[in-house]
Short mmCIF file of C-alpha atoms in Angstrom, two decimals:
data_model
loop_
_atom_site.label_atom_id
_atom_site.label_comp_id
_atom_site.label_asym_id
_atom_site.label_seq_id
_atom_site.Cartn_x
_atom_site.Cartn_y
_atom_site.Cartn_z
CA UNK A 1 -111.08 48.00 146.87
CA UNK A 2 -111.38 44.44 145.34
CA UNK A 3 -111.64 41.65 147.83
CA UNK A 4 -109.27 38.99 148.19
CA UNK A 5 -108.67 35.57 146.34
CA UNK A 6 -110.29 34.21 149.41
CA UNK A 7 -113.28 36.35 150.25
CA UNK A 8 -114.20 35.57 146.28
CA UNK A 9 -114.07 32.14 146.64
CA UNK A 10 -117.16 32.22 149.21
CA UNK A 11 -119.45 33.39 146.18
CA UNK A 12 -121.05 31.72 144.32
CA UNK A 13 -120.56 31.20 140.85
CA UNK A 14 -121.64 34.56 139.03
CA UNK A 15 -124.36 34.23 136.70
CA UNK A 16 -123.51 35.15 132.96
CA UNK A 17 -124.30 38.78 132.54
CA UNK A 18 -126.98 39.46 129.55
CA UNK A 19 -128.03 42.95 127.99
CA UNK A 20 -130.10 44.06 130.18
CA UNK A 21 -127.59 43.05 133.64
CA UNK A 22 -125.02 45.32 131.60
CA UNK A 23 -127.28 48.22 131.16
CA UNK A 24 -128.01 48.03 134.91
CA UNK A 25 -124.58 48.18 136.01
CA UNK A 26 -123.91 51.11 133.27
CA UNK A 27 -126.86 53.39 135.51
CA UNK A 28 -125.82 52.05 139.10
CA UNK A 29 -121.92 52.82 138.36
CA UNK A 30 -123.37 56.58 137.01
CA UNK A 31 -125.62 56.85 140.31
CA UNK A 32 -125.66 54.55 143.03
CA UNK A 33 -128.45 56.31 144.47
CA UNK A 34 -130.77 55.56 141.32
CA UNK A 35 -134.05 54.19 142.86
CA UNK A 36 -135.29 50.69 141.60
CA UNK A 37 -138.33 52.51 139.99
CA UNK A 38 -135.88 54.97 138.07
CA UNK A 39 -133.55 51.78 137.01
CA UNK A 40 -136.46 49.35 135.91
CA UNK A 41 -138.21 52.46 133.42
CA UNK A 42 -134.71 52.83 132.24
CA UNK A 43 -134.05 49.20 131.26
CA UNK A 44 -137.71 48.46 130.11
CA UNK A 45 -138.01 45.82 133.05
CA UNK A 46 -140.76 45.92 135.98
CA UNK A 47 -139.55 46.82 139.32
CA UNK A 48 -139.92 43.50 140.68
CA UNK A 49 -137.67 42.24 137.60
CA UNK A 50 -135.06 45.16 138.30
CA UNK A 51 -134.95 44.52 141.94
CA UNK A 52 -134.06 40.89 141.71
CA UNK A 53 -131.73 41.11 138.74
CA UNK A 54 -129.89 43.89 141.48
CA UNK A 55 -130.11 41.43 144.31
CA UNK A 56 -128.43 38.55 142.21
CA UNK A 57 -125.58 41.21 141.11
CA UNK A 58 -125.14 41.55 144.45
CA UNK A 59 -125.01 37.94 145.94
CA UNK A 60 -122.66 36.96 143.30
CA UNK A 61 -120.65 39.60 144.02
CA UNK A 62 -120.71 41.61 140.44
CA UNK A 63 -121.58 44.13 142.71
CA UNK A 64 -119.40 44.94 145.82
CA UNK A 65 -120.97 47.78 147.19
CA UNK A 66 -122.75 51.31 146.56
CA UNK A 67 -120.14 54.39 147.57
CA UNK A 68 -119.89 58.16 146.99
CA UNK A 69 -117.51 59.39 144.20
CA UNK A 70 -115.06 61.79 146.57
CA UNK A 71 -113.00 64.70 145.36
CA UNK A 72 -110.52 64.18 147.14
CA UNK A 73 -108.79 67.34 146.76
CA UNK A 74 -111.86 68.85 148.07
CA UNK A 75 -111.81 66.28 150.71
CA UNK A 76 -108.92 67.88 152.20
CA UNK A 77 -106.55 65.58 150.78
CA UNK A 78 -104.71 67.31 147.98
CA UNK A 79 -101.93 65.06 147.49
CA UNK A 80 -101.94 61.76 145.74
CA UNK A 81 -99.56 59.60 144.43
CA UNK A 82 -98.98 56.18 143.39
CA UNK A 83 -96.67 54.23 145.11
CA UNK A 84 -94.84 51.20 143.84
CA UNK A 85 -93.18 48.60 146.11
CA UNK A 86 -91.24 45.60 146.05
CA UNK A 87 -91.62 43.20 148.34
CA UNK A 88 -90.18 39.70 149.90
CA UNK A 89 -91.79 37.02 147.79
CA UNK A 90 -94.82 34.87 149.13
CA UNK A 91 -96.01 38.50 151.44
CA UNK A 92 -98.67 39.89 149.44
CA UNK A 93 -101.28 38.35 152.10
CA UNK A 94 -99.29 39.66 154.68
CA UNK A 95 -98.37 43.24 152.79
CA UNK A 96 -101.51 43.60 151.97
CA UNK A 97 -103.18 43.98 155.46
CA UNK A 98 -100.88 45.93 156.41
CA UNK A 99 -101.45 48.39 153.53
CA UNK A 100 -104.97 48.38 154.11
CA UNK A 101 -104.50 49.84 157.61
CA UNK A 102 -102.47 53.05 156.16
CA UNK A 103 -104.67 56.36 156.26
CA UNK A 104 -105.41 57.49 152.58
CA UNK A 105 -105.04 54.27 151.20
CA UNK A 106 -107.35 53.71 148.29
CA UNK A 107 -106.51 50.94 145.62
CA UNK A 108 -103.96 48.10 146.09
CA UNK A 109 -103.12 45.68 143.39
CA UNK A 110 -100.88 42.95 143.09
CA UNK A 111 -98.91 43.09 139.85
CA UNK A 112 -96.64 41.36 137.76
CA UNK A 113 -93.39 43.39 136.40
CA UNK A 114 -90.70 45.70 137.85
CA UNK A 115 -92.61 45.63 141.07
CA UNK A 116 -95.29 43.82 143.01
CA UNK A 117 -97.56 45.85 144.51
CA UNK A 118 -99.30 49.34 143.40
CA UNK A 119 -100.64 51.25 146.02
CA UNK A 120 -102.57 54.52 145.62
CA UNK A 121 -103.23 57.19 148.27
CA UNK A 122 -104.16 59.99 149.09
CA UNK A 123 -103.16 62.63 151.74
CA UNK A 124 -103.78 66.35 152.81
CA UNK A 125 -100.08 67.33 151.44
CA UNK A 126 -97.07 66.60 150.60
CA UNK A 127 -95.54 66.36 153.99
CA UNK A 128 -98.05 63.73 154.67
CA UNK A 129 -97.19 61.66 151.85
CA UNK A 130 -93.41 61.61 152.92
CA UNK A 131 -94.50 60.51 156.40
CA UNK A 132 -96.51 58.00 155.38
CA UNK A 133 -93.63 56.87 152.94
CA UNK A 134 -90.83 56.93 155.19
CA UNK A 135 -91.91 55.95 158.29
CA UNK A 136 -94.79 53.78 157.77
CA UNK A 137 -94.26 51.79 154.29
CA UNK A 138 -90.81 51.87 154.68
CA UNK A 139 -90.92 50.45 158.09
CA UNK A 140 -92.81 47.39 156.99
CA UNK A 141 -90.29 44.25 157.35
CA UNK A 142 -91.37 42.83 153.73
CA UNK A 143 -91.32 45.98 151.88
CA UNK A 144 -88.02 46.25 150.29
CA UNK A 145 -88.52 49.27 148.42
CA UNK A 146 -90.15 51.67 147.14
CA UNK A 147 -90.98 54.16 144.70
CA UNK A 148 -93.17 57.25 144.74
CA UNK A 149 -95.23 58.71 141.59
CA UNK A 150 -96.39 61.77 142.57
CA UNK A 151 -100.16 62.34 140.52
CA UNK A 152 -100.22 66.20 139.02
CA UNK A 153 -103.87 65.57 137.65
CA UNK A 154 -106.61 63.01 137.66
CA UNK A 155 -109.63 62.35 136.00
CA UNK A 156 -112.58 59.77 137.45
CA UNK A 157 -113.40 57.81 134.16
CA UNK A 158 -116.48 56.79 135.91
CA UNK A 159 -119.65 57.61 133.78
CA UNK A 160 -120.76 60.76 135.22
CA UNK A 161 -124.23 61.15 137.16
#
């Protein structure tokens, strides 16, 4: 998940983002796990090059972190669904930590049309989607409503390892 306006404003300004920064971020986002060796042959850089130009990414906060890519069906948690909410105005900040405490949570954004807030989760079934719904979104004072999208199929359009 994206930090917040205010975590980003502790960074630094990012540095601009040339050719070879690109390709990096192209291999890490296909494998995290690529070794600095395996990146720098890759990009035509030396390792000590490749190292620091991954350090930088990092401290300016291009990159936010190295994860697994989870199935989450596999995972145990066959149900997902997007979930969109309207809430009282000036309570994102507030909304927001509370959504990030709900189990299965996975992406929140703040958007701008028929609703405010977009929340994707995921849960072992369907009965555990309509709990989390109904007695934990639902009982949040700012949410005023919500809607659920219940996801049939998805597809990662992450570049494959």
């Amino acid at each position: 998940m994206a930090d917040g306006p205010q975590d980003r404003a502790a960074l630094p300004p990012p540095h601009p983002l040339d050719a070879i920064d690109q390709d990096i971020l192209r291999i890490l986002q296909a494998d995290g796990r690529a070794s600095i060796r395996s990146v720098a042959e890759r990009v035509h850089v030396s390792r000590a090059n490749a190292y620091a130009r991954i350090n930088r990414l990092v401290e300016d906060g291009v990159i936010r972190g190295f994860s697994a890519r989870v199935d989450h069906e596999r995972a145990g948690h066959g149900t997902s669904a997007y979930i969109t909410l309207k809430i009282v105005q000036n309570t994102w900040r507030t909304v927001r930590e509370q959504l990030r405490q709900l189990p299965g949570a996975s992406h929140i954004s703040l958007v701008g049309g028929d609703f405010d807030v977009l929340l994707l989760v995921h849960t072992p079934d369907n009965r555990a989607l309509r709990e989390l719904v109904l007695t934990r979104l639902q009982a949040i004072p700012e949410v005023l409503s919500t809607r659920t999208l219940l996801v049939f199929e998805e597809e990662d359009l992450e570049p494959e390892a």
